[in-house]
Tab-separated table of N, CA and C in Angstrom:
chain	number	residue	atom	x	y	z
L	566	MET	N	43.528	30.524	-15.788
L	566	MET	CA	43.475	30.451	-14.466
L	566	MET	C	43.891	31.727	-13.859
L	567	ALA	N	42.113	33.060	-13.506
L	567	ALA	CA	42.495	34.480	-13.416
L	567	ALA	C	43.408	34.928	-11.965
L	568	PRO	N	44.255	35.438	-11.739
L	568	PRO	CA	44.936	36.177	-10.670
L	568	PRO	C	44.362	35.859	-9.506
L	569	GLN	N	44.348	35.836	-7.989
L	569	GLN	CA	43.744	35.783	-7.095
L	569	GLN	C	44.389	37.915	-6.430
L	570	ASN	N	43.634	38.511	-6.401
L	570	ASN	CA	44.453	39.784	-5.353
L	570	ASN	C	43.637	39.662	-4.119
L	571	SER	N	44.334	41.034	-3.329
L	571	SER	CA	43.757	40.697	-2.169
L	571	SER	C	42.170	41.207	-1.597
L	572	SER	N	41.519	41.312	-3.026
L	572	SER	CA	40.330	41.822	-2.213
L	572	SER	C	39.070	40.113	-2.698
L	573	THR	N	40.098	39.632	-3.271
L	573	THR	CA	39.378	38.465	-3.878
L	573	THR	C	38.348	37.407	-2.129
L	574	ILE	N	37.287	37.298	-2.234
L	574	ILE	CA	37.013	37.205	-0.420
L	574	ILE	C	36.828	35.271	-1.659
L	575	LYS	N	37.546	34.440	-0.508
L	575	LYS	CA	37.434	32.886	-0.715
L	575	LYS	C	36.503	32.427	0.455
L	576	THR	N	35.407	31.787	-0.115
L	576	THR	CA	34.439	31.153	0.067
L	576	THR	C	34.692	30.197	-0.411
L	577	SER	N	34.045	29.171	0.980
L	577	SER	CA	33.693	27.434	1.105
L	577	SER	C	32.056	26.525	0.790
L	578	SER	N	31.961	25.594	0.653
L	578	SER	CA	30.512	25.077	0.181
L	578	SER	C	29.896	25.721	1.495
L	579	LEU	N	28.521	25.739	1.715
L	579	LEU	CA	27.545	25.648	2.619
L	579	LEU	C	27.569	24.119	3.374
L	580	LEU	N	27.670	23.465	2.961
L	580	LEU	CA	27.433	22.198	3.387
L	580	LEU	C	28.543	21.388	3.354
L	581	SER	N	29.951	22.198	3.062
L	581	SER	CA	31.394	21.367	3.760
L	581	SER	C	31.382	22.079	4.861
L	582	GLY	N	31.414	23.591	4.977
L	582	GLY	CA	31.393	23.978	5.944
L	582	GLY	C	33.641	24.605	5.984
L	583	PRO	N	33.451	25.671	6.690
L	583	PRO	CA	34.828	26.006	6.610
L	583	PRO	C	36.234	24.950	6.338
L	584	GLN	N	36.927	25.776	6.217
L	584	GLN	CA	38.572	24.279	5.497
L	584	GLN	C	39.555	24.154	6.508
L	585	THR	N	39.733	25.665	6.674
L	585	THR	CA	40.923	26.709	7.226
L	585	THR	C	41.084	26.860	8.265
L	586	GLU	N	41.618	27.320	9.052
L	586	GLU	CA	41.468	28.101	10.083
L	586	GLU	C	41.090	29.549	9.805
L	587	GLU	N	41.650	29.492	8.330
L	587	GLU	CA	41.347	31.680	7.879
L	587	GLU	C	39.992	31.587	7.655
L	588	GLU	N	39.467	30.538	7.646
L	588	GLU	CA	37.704	30.232	6.912
L	588	GLU	C	37.288	30.001	8.437
L	589	MET	N	37.702	29.372	9.140
L	589	MET	CA	37.456	29.078	10.194
L	589	MET	C	37.086	31.029	11.250
L	590	LYS	N	38.172	31.985	11.069
L	590	LYS	CA	37.613	33.120	12.079
L	590	LYS	C	37.215	34.330	11.239
L	591	SER	N	36.916	33.069	9.814
L	591	SER	CA	35.539	34.839	9.199
L	591	SER	C	34.655	34.254	9.713
L	592	ASP	N	33.184	34.528	8.615
L	592	ASP	CA	32.119	35.306	9.777
L	592	ASP	C	31.429	33.886	8.856
L	593	TYR	N	30.820	33.066	9.612
L	593	TYR	CA	29.943	31.973	8.587
L	593	TYR	C	29.083	31.031	9.785
L	594	VAL	N	27.634	31.229	9.074
L	594	VAL	CA	26.414	31.055	9.626
L	594	VAL	C	26.332	29.231	9.099
L	595	GLU	N	26.456	28.649	10.721
L	595	GLU	CA	25.509	27.263	11.115
L	595	GLU	C	24.514	27.192	11.151
L	596	LEU	N	24.173	26.205	10.485
L	596	LEU	CA	22.705	25.749	10.752
L	596	LEU	C	22.498	24.168	11.464
L	597	THR	N	21.426	23.949	11.867
L	597	THR	CA	21.836	22.888	12.506
L	597	THR	C	19.951	22.412	13.038
L	598	GLY	N	19.429	21.640	12.734
L	598	GLY	CA	17.917	21.424	13.204
L	598	GLY	C	16.998	20.613	11.573
L	599	ALA	N	16.088	20.480	12.237
L	599	ALA	CA	15.037	19.518	11.631
L	599	ALA	C	14.464	20.354	10.993
L	600	VAL	N	13.915	19.884	9.335
L	600	VAL	CA	13.198	21.151	8.732
L	600	VAL	C	11.913	19.938	8.941
L	601	GLU	N	10.718	20.781	9.488
L	601	GLU	CA	9.202	19.989	9.022
L	601	GLU	C	8.153	21.070	8.676
L	602	PHE	N	7.439	20.098	7.397
L	602	PHE	CA	6.480	20.701	6.488
L	602	PHE	C	5.539	20.684	6.833
L	603	MET	N	4.160	21.157	7.426
L	603	MET	CA	3.453	21.361	7.105
L	603	MET	C	2.194	21.949	6.232
L	604	ASN	N	1.477	21.277	5.682
L	604	ASN	CA	0.684	22.170	5.021
L	604	ASN	C	-0.521	22.924	5.383
L	605	ARG	N	-1.713	23.173	4.592
L	605	ARG	CA	-2.617	24.119	5.702
L	605	ARG	C	-3.546	23.281	5.948
L	606	PHE	N	-3.817	21.348	5.711
L	606	PHE	CA	-4.307	20.428	5.476
L	606	PHE	C	-3.953	19.124	6.239
L	607	GLY	N	-2.433	19.422	6.656
L	607	GLY	CA	-1.807	18.372	7.094
L	607	GLY	C	-0.286	18.204	6.782
L	608	TYR	N	-0.335	16.623	7.498
L	608	TYR	CA	1.848	16.743	6.764
L	608	TYR	C	1.750	16.194	5.303
L	609	LEU	N	0.566	15.359	4.809
L	609	LEU	CA	0.342	14.886	3.303
L	609	LEU	C	0.837	15.893	2.645
L	610	ASN	N	1.040	15.300	1.551
L	610	ASN	CA	1.562	16.397	-0.071
L	610	ASN	C	0.960	16.146	-0.116
L	611	ALA	N	0.567	17.591	-1.272
L	611	ALA	CA	-1.056	17.882	-2.301
L	611	ALA	C	-0.685	16.859	-2.873
L	612	GLU	N	0.136	15.674	-3.065
L	612	GLU	CA	-0.182	14.715	-4.653
L	612	GLU	C	-0.996	13.772	-4.015
L	613	ILE	N	-0.972	13.187	-2.186
L	613	ILE	CA	-1.001	11.765	-1.911
L	613	ILE	C	-2.263	13.073	-0.665
L	614	TYR	N	-2.306	13.684	-1.294
L	614	TYR	CA	-3.472	14.252	-0.149
L	614	TYR	C	-5.485	13.617	-0.439
L	615	PRO	N	-5.271	14.164	-1.902
L	615	PRO	CA	-6.644	13.233	-2.333
L	615	PRO	C	-7.040	12.029	-2.504
L	616	LEU	N	-6.051	11.234	-2.536
L	616	LEU	CA	-6.124	9.456	-2.133
L	616	LEU	C	-7.138	9.264	-0.574
L	617	ILE	N	-7.035	10.755	0.533
L	617	ILE	CA	-7.583	10.170	1.368
L	617	ILE	C	-9.899	10.216	1.492
L	618	LYS	N	-8.987	11.038	-0.102
L	618	LYS	CA	-11.077	11.105	0.211
L	618	LYS	C	-11.839	9.838	-1.669
L	619	PHE	N	-10.739	9.871	-1.684
L	619	PHE	CA	-10.354	8.298	-3.141
L	619	PHE	C	-10.953	7.150	-2.196
L	620	TYR	N	-9.678	7.481	-0.830
L	620	TYR	CA	-9.792	5.194	0.228
L	620	TYR	C	-11.267	5.738	0.115
L	621	SER	N	-12.213	7.202	0.616
L	621	SER	CA	-13.162	7.122	2.034
L	621	SER	C	-14.569	6.517	0.722
L	622	ILE	N	-13.780	7.319	-1.263
L	622	ILE	CA	-15.494	6.700	-1.577
L	622	ILE	C	-15.370	5.484	-1.635
L	623	THR	N	-13.408	4.890	-2.303
L	623	THR	CA	-13.771	3.137	-2.410
L	623	THR	C	-15.059	2.485	-0.766
L	624	LEU	N	-14.280	2.678	0.399
L	624	LEU	CA	-15.005	2.161	1.366
L	624	LEU	C	-16.608	2.672	0.792
L	625	VAL	N	-17.550	3.430	0.347
L	625	VAL	CA	-18.696	2.973	0.689
L	625	VAL	C	-19.079	2.338	-0.931
L	626	ILE	N	-18.693	3.028	-1.863
L	626	ILE	CA	-18.341	1.794	-3.023
L	626	ILE	C	-18.240	0.228	-2.647
L	627	TYR	N	-16.651	-0.457	-1.889
L	627	TYR	CA	-17.669	-1.422	-1.488
L	627	TYR	C	-18.382	-1.960	-0.434
L	628	ILE	N	-19.045	-1.364	0.202
L	628	ILE	CA	-20.352	-1.340	1.453
L	628	ILE	C	-21.599	-2.047	0.149
L	629	ILE	N	-21.017	-1.131	-0.958
L	629	ILE	CA	-22.142	-1.216	-1.480
L	629	ILE	C	-22.550	-2.226	-2.493
L	630	MET	N	-21.131	-3.163	-2.717
L	630	MET	CA	-21.325	-4.033	-3.919
L	630	MET	C	-21.177	-5.249	-2.822
L	631	PHE	N	-20.676	-5.358	-1.144
L	631	PHE	CA	-20.644	-6.050	-0.894
L	631	PHE	C	-22.098	-6.694	-0.576
L	632	ALA	N	-23.282	-5.263	-0.573
L	632	ALA	CA	-24.477	-5.696	0.153
L	632	ALA	C	-25.545	-6.102	-1.298
L	633	LEU	N	-25.030	-5.956	-2.733
L	633	LEU	CA	-25.709	-6.559	-3.573
L	633	LEU	C	-24.977	-7.276	-3.542
L	634	TRP	N	-23.460	-7.984	-3.751
L	634	TRP	CA	-23.206	-9.286	-3.852
L	634	TRP	C	-24.092	-10.201	-2.998
L	635	SER	N	-23.860	-9.938	-1.820
L	635	SER	CA	-24.931	-11.078	-0.923
L	635	SER	C	-25.668	-10.838	-1.450
L	636	PHE	N	-26.846	-10.054	-1.596
L	636	PHE	CA	-27.521	-10.316	-1.488
L	636	PHE	C	-27.945	-11.768	-3.043
L	637	LEU	N	-27.416	-11.495	-3.900
L	637	LEU	CA	-27.439	-11.946	-4.706
L	637	LEU	C	-27.189	-13.173	-4.682
L	638	LEU	N	-25.815	-13.979	-3.211
L	638	LEU	CA	-26.187	-15.136	-3.017
L	638	LEU	C	-27.032	-15.883	-1.964
L	639	ARG	N	-27.780	-15.220	-1.585
L	639	ARG	CA	-28.827	-15.554	-0.738
L	639	ARG	C	-29.773	-16.069	-1.883
L	640	LYS	N	-29.725	-14.743	-3.545
L	640	LYS	CA	-31.215	-15.650	-3.774
L	640	LYS	C	-29.873	-16.579	-4.425
L	641	TYR	N	-29.195	-17.388	-5.188
L	641	TYR	CA	-29.059	-18.106	-6.239
L	641	TYR	C	-27.975	-18.953	-5.171
L	642	ASN	N	-28.924	-19.039	-3.949
L	642	ASN	CA	-27.351	-19.850	-2.931
L	642	ASN	C	-27.590	-21.750	-3.143
L	643	GLU	N	-28.588	-22.252	-4.193
L	643	GLU	CA	-28.626	-24.255	-4.728
L	643	GLU	C	-27.085	-23.670	-5.939
L	644	PHE	N	-27.100	-22.800	-5.997
L	644	PHE	CA	-26.162	-22.432	-7.183
L	644	PHE	C	-24.763	-21.887	-6.832
L	645	LEU	N	-24.520	-22.136	-6.249
L	645	LEU	CA	-23.081	-21.742	-5.389
L	645	LEU	C	-21.356	-22.216	-5.515
L	646	ILE	N	-20.971	-22.360	-6.325
L	646	ILE	CA	-20.276	-22.709	-6.318
L	646	ILE	C	-17.894	-22.511	-5.270
L	647	ILE	N	-16.704	-22.730	-5.274
L	647	ILE	CA	-15.948	-22.320	-4.647
L	647	ILE	C	-15.894	-20.976	-5.252
L	648	ILE	N	-15.602	-20.746	-6.607
L	648	ILE	CA	-14.979	-19.522	-7.372
L	648	ILE	C	-16.070	-18.292	-6.258
L	649	HIS	N	-17.555	-18.312	-6.366
L	649	HIS	CA	-18.383	-17.235	-5.467
L	649	HIS	C	-17.667	-17.028	-3.976
L	650	HIS	N	-17.060	-17.693	-3.603
L	650	HIS	CA	-16.178	-17.323	-2.391
L	650	HIS	C	-15.385	-16.418	-1.370
L	651	PHE	N	-13.856	-16.971	-3.466
L	651	PHE	CA	-13.793	-16.309	-3.174
L	651	PHE	C	-13.026	-14.395	-3.848
L	652	VAL	N	-14.751	-14.843	-4.706
L	652	VAL	CA	-15.074	-13.745	-4.929
L	652	VAL	C	-15.869	-12.499	-3.767
L	653	THR	N	-15.952	-13.824	-2.719
L	653	THR	CA	-15.981	-12.627	-1.734
L	653	THR	C	-15.191	-12.001	-1.029
L	654	ILE	N	-14.748	-13.373	-1.200
L	654	ILE	CA	-13.099	-12.861	-0.061
L	654	ILE	C	-12.424	-11.498	-0.792
L	655	MET	N	-12.560	-11.399	-1.987
L	655	MET	CA	-11.867	-10.520	-2.490
L	655	MET	C	-13.124	-8.672	-2.670
L	656	ILE	N	-13.762	-9.634	-2.316
L	656	ILE	CA	-14.333	-7.989	-2.217
L	656	ILE	C	-14.126	-7.281	-0.819
L	657	VAL	N	-14.800	-8.675	0.312
L	657	VAL	CA	-14.144	-8.374	1.703
L	657	VAL	C	-12.685	-7.677	1.693
L	658	MET	N	-11.257	-8.529	1.343
L	658	MET	CA	-10.220	-7.446	1.337
L	658	MET	C	-10.245	-6.196	0.712
L	659	GLY	N	-10.805	-6.410	-0.427
L	659	GLY	CA	-10.798	-4.810	-0.571
L	659	GLY	C	-11.182	-3.554	-0.156
L	660	PHE	N	-12.371	-3.448	0.547
L	660	PHE	CA	-12.673	-3.383	1.519
L	660	PHE	C	-11.824	-2.418	3.116
L	661	ILE	N	-11.195	-3.963	2.885
L	661	ILE	CA	-10.189	-4.096	4.240
L	661	ILE	C	-9.318	-2.880	3.988
L	662	GLU	N	-8.457	-3.619	3.055
L	662	GLU	CA	-7.110	-2.750	1.924
L	662	GLU	C	-7.847	-1.029	1.924
L	663	ALA	N	-9.100	-0.464	2.005
L	663	ALA	CA	-9.384	-0.012	1.421
L	663	ALA	C	-9.707	1.406	2.463
L	664	LEU	N	-9.862	0.464	3.776
L	664	LEU	CA	-9.774	0.767	5.055
L	664	LEU	C	-8.548	1.012	5.694
L	665	LEU	N	-7.463	0.102	5.653
L	665	LEU	CA	-6.383	0.000	6.231
L	665	LEU	C	-5.767	1.163	5.451
L	666	MET	N	-5.999	1.719	4.415
L	666	MET	CA	-4.722	3.251	3.179
L	666	MET	C	-5.822	4.640	3.919
L	667	PHE	N	-7.106	4.790	4.266
L	667	PHE	CA	-7.306	5.954	4.520
L	667	PHE	C	-7.358	5.669	6.002
L	668	CYS	N	-6.574	4.889	6.784
L	668	CYS	CA	-6.176	5.090	8.322
L	668	CYS	C	-5.148	5.525	8.181
L	669	GLU	N	-4.168	4.612	7.203
L	669	GLU	CA	-2.241	4.498	7.641
L	669	GLU	C	-2.825	6.597	6.832
L	670	TYR	N	-3.404	7.063	6.183
L	670	TYR	CA	-3.149	8.129	5.326
L	670	TYR	C	-3.214	9.391	6.845
L	671	GLU	N	-4.804	8.893	6.858
L	671	GLU	CA	-5.421	10.057	7.829
L	671	GLU	C	-3.997	9.474	9.291
L	672	TRP	N	-3.664	8.577	9.538
L	672	TRP	CA	-2.330	9.496	10.475
L	672	TRP	C	-1.383	10.001	10.130
L	673	TYR	N	-0.880	9.702	8.678
L	673	TYR	CA	0.468	9.599	8.979
L	673	TYR	C	0.184	11.543	8.875
L	674	ASN	N	-0.932	12.161	7.812
L	674	ASN	CA	-1.726	13.548	7.228
L	674	ASN	C	-2.380	13.773	8.903
L	675	SER	N	-2.424	13.020	9.992
L	675	SER	CA	-2.747	14.064	11.534
L	675	SER	C	-1.875	14.189	12.109
L	676	LYS	N	-0.309	13.066	11.830
L	676	LYS	CA	0.726	12.697	13.092
L	676	LYS	C	2.361	13.121	12.783
L	677	GLY	N	2.310	12.602	10.854
L	677	GLY	CA	3.266	13.217	10.119
L	677	GLY	C	4.693	12.157	10.088
L	678	THR	N	3.915	11.109	10.463
L	678	THR	CA	5.389	9.649	10.335
L	678	THR	C	4.498	8.799	10.415
L	679	ARG	N	4.544	7.573	9.537
L	679	ARG	CA	3.585	6.597	8.460
L	679	ARG	C	4.395	5.483	9.796
L	680	SER	N	2.962	4.665	10.049
L	680	SER	CA	2.441	3.708	11.381
L	680	SER	C	2.962	2.140	10.478
L	681	PHE	N	4.244	1.992	11.411
L	681	PHE	CA	4.413	0.553	11.206
L	681	PHE	C	3.686	-0.639	10.920
L	682	VAL	N	2.234	-0.587	11.710
L	682	VAL	CA	1.464	-1.386	11.849
L	682	VAL	C	1.030	-1.084	10.534
L	683	PHE	N	0.744	-0.267	10.185
L	683	PHE	CA	-0.232	-0.215	9.654
L	683	PHE	C	0.429	-0.088	7.959
L	684	GLN	N	0.997	-0.001	8.097
L	684	GLN	CA	2.295	-0.836	6.496
L	684	GLN	C	2.254	-2.240	6.131
L	685	MET	N	2.408	-2.479	8.011
L	685	MET	CA	2.308	-4.205	8.070
L	685	MET	C	1.045	-4.945	7.509
L	686	ALA	N	0.191	-4.582	7.994
L	686	ALA	CA	-0.830	-4.473	7.782
L	686	ALA	C	-2.209	-4.423	6.015
L	687	ASN	N	-1.051	-2.826	5.391
L	687	ASN	CA	-0.943	-3.510	3.970
L	687	ASN	C	-0.914	-3.730	3.439
L	688	VAL	N	0.918	-3.995	3.682
L	688	VAL	CA	1.140	-5.459	3.254
L	688	VAL	C	0.593	-7.086	3.308
L	689	PHE	N	0.149	-7.259	4.335
L	689	PHE	CA	-0.529	-8.577	4.584
L	689	PHE	C	-1.634	-9.074	3.793
L	690	VAL	N	-2.663	-7.120	3.734
L	690	VAL	CA	-3.838	-7.770	3.159
L	690	VAL	C	-3.883	-7.808	1.864
L	691	LEU	N	-2.776	-6.703	1.074
L	691	LEU	CA	-2.505	-7.015	0.187
L	691	LEU	C	-2.543	-8.103	-0.907
L	692	SER	N	-1.122	-8.602	-0.604
L	692	SER	CA	-0.568	-10.381	-0.673
L	692	SER	C	-2.084	-11.022	-0.437
L	693	PHE	N	-2.991	-11.187	0.843
L	693	PHE	CA	-3.203	-11.795	0.592
L	693	PHE	C	-4.545	-12.119	-0.210
L	694	ARG	N	-4.696	-9.925	-1.426
L	694	ARG	CA	-5.908	-9.715	-1.868
L	694	ARG	C	-5.106	-10.266	-3.338
L	695	THR	N	-4.162	-10.423	-3.113
L	695	THR	CA	-3.235	-10.922	-5.364
L	695	THR	C	-3.673	-12.511	-5.228
L	696	VAL	N	-2.809	-13.077	-3.743
L	696	VAL	CA	-3.612	-14.149	-3.944
L	696	VAL	C	-4.726	-14.782	-4.206
L	697	ALA	N	-5.779	-14.343	-3.784
L	697	ALA	CA	-7.219	-14.538	-3.859
L	697	ALA	C	-7.092	-14.122	-4.943
L	698	SER	N	-7.095	-13.348	-5.576
L	698	SER	CA	-7.676	-12.514	-7.221
L	698	SER	C	-7.202	-13.153	-8.371
L	699	LEU	N	-5.961	-13.632	-7.677
L	699	LEU	CA	-4.750	-14.890	-9.118
L	699	LEU	C	-5.748	-16.117	-9.038
L	700	ILE	N	-6.077	-17.129	-7.262
L	700	ILE	CA	-6.733	-18.105	-7.076
L	700	ILE	C	-7.748	-18.308	-8.454
L	701	ILE	N	-8.395	-17.134	-8.027
L	701	ILE	CA	-9.882	-17.028	-9.228
L	701	ILE	C	-9.496	-16.853	-10.896
L	702	ILE	N	-8.095	-16.531	-11.220
L	702	ILE	CA	-7.978	-16.525	-12.266
L	702	ILE	C	-7.661	-18.339	-12.660
L	703	LEU	N	-6.934	-18.761	-11.789
L	703	LEU	CA	-6.609	-20.648	-11.540
L	703	LEU	C	-7.868	-21.295	-11.924
L	704	LEU	N	-8.540	-20.944	-11.274
L	704	LEU	CA	-10.245	-21.388	-11.611
L	704	LEU	C	-11.126	-21.246	-11.968
L	705	ILE	N	-11.266	-20.144	-12.528
L	705	ILE	CA	-11.176	-19.928	-14.247
L	705	ILE	C	-10.837	-20.645	-15.084
L	706	SER	N	-9.403	-20.637	-15.499
L	706	SER	CA	-8.491	-21.573	-16.595
L	706	SER	C	-9.110	-22.951	-16.565
L	707	LEU	N	-9.355	-23.152	-15.073
L	707	LEU	CA	-8.985	-24.260	-15.148
L	707	LEU	C	-10.568	-25.296	-15.849
L	708	GLY	N	-11.449	-24.209	-15.555
L	708	GLY	CA	-13.088	-24.840	-16.145
L	708	GLY	C	-14.120	-25.518	-15.058
L	709	TYR	N	-14.914	-25.254	-15.463
L	709	TYR	CA	-16.402	-25.480	-14.668
L	709	TYR	C	-15.816	-27.164	-14.029
L	710	GLY	N	-15.391	-27.558	-14.879
L	710	GLY	CA	-15.972	-29.131	-14.770
L	710	GLY	C	-14.741	-29.587	-13.542
L	711	ILE	N	-13.327	-29.221	-13.387
L	711	ILE	CA	-12.894	-28.862	-12.511
L	711	ILE	C	-12.702	-28.474	-11.548
L	712	THR	N	-13.345	-27.663	-11.115
L	712	THR	CA	-13.939	-26.353	-10.396
L	712	THR	C	-14.454	-27.061	-9.471
L	713	VAL	N	-15.938	-27.966	-9.945
L	713	VAL	CA	-16.837	-27.833	-9.384
L	713	VAL	C	-16.809	-29.906	-8.539
L	714	ASN	N	-16.339	-30.454	-9.674
L	714	ASN	CA	-16.412	-32.248	-9.647
L	714	ASN	C	-14.191	-32.838	-8.836
L	715	ASP	N	-13.973	-32.165	-9.594
L	715	ASP	CA	-12.063	-32.369	-9.093
L	715	ASP	C	-11.697	-31.530	-7.929
L	716	PHE	N	-12.741	-30.584	-7.618
L	716	PHE	CA	-11.058	-29.946	-6.542
L	716	PHE	C	-10.956	-30.353	-5.937
L	717	SER	N	-11.071	-31.529	-5.113
L	717	SER	CA	-10.082	-32.174	-4.413
L	717	SER	C	-9.119	-32.318	-4.525
L	718	LYS	N	-9.051	-32.963	-5.359
L	718	LYS	CA	-7.709	-33.642	-5.924
L	718	LYS	C	-7.112	-32.892	-6.280
L	719	TYR	N	-6.919	-31.013	-7.157
L	719	TYR	CA	-6.636	-30.395	-6.868
L	719	TYR	C	-5.804	-29.497	-6.146
L	720	SER	N	-6.580	-29.835	-4.786
L	720	SER	CA	-6.655	-28.068	-3.864
L	720	SER	C	-4.869	-28.444	-3.099
L	721	SER	N	-4.627	-29.241	-2.786
L	721	SER	CA	-2.675	-29.421	-2.247
L	721	SER	C	-2.701	-28.478	-3.155
L	722	LYS	N	-2.365	-28.764	-5.179
L	722	LYS	CA	-1.271	-28.071	-5.060
L	722	LYS	C	-1.646	-26.455	-4.990
L	723	ILE	N	-3.129	-25.917	-5.408
L	723	ILE	CA	-3.626	-25.041	-5.592
L	723	ILE	C	-3.187	-24.303	-4.165
L	724	ALA	N	-2.641	-25.045	-2.742
L	724	ALA	CA	-2.641	-23.921	-1.707
L	724	ALA	C	-0.630	-24.350	-1.821
L	725	PHE	N	-0.255	-24.631	-2.357
L	725	PHE	CA	1.369	-24.977	-2.251
L	725	PHE	C	2.087	-23.371	-2.937
L	726	LEU	N	0.717	-22.981	-4.038
L	726	LEU	CA	1.879	-22.353	-5.705
L	726	LEU	C	0.728	-21.103	-4.756
L	727	SER	N	-0.498	-20.796	-3.680
L	727	SER	CA	-0.859	-19.557	-3.244
L	727	SER	C	0.341	-19.585	-2.622
L	728	PHE	N	0.668	-20.378	-1.238
L	728	PHE	CA	1.600	-20.119	-0.020
L	728	PHE	C	3.228	-19.500	-0.829
L	729	ILE	N	3.435	-19.975	-1.935
L	729	ILE	CA	4.633	-19.579	-2.491
L	729	ILE	C	4.219	-18.002	-3.159
L	730	GLN	N	3.297	-17.769	-3.963
L	730	GLN	CA	2.662	-16.840	-4.417
L	730	GLN	C	2.387	-15.093	-3.324
L	731	PHE	N	2.291	-15.739	-1.729
L	731	PHE	CA	1.812	-15.194	-0.807
L	731	PHE	C	3.297	-15.118	-0.061
L	732	ALA	N	4.232	-15.247	-0.304
L	732	ALA	CA	5.270	-15.741	0.820
L	732	ALA	C	6.378	-14.407	-0.283
L	733	THR	N	6.680	-14.620	-1.594
L	733	THR	CA	7.438	-13.616	-2.394
L	733	THR	C	6.153	-12.049	-2.860
L	734	SER	N	5.207	-12.492	-2.531
L	734	SER	CA	4.327	-11.345	-3.233
L	734	SER	C	3.897	-9.841	-1.644
L	735	PHE	N	4.169	-10.794	-0.725
L	735	PHE	CA	5.504	-9.613	1.076
L	735	PHE	C	5.963	-9.444	0.775
L	736	LEU	N	6.926	-10.314	0.127
L	736	LEU	CA	8.914	-9.763	0.231
L	736	LEU	C	7.800	-8.458	-0.660
L	737	TYR	N	7.496	-9.003	-1.022
L	737	TYR	CA	7.557	-7.653	-2.773
L	737	TYR	C	7.481	-5.836	-1.922
L	738	TRP	N	5.727	-7.028	-1.792
L	738	TRP	CA	5.574	-5.675	-1.113
L	738	TRP	C	6.189	-4.779	0.460
L	739	ALA	N	6.216	-5.688	0.607
L	739	ALA	CA	6.945	-5.423	1.820
L	739	ALA	C	8.565	-4.050	1.848
L	740	ILE	N	9.154	-4.626	0.969
L	740	ILE	CA	10.150	-3.541	-0.113
L	740	ILE	C	9.420	-2.343	-0.532
L	741	ILE	N	8.662	-2.346	-1.034
L	741	ILE	CA	8.021	-1.647	-1.885
L	741	ILE	C	7.868	-0.233	-0.449
L	742	TYR	N	7.394	-0.492	0.425
L	742	TYR	CA	6.805	-0.168	1.551
L	742	TYR	C	8.078	0.429	2.146
L	743	MET	N	8.372	-0.333	2.454
L	743	MET	CA	9.390	-0.102	3.618
L	743	MET	C	10.694	0.929	2.228
L	744	ASN	N	10.539	0.878	1.596
L	744	ASN	CA	11.198	1.987	0.943
L	744	ASN	C	10.569	3.193	0.480
L	745	HIS	N	9.383	3.318	0.699
L	745	HIS	CA	8.572	4.711	0.134
L	745	HIS	C	8.310	5.333	1.799
L	746	SER	N	8.796	5.014	2.991
L	746	SER	CA	8.515	5.497	4.454
L	746	SER	C	9.175	6.527	4.789
């Protein structure tokens, strides 16, 4: 350890501030306040900003997909089974999710804060869409015979599994969204 002489200046951490009476009398600068950073395009960082354009393009794709799907549903109306309705739900929920994400990022980019309402709406839609996609997978794995002929026998079990999946998915996504806000 090197010996201290009278010309050595004792400093303290800027975060902890002055600790002794002698340090209090020396020249310290104390800064307080909030740092707010805004890019030339808004409050979003450069990593998230392109998602605004992505979700706007996704909205257009969902509109086209819904128009095509509606045309096919009308054309083959006599051959519809329950799985077609869940595909329609998936397309509509995907559109709503893209719309909410676009609105949330636009809000955040213009205001600088995240909206709790948009976050919870996104969590609800994402959870609902997850459940709908899992029901589609379940119906496909049950097969055509059970899906068309015996669906009412299994509907209460499917509803129970869907509720459990929705509740756990909602909790999971709510925790993820709250940790990122």
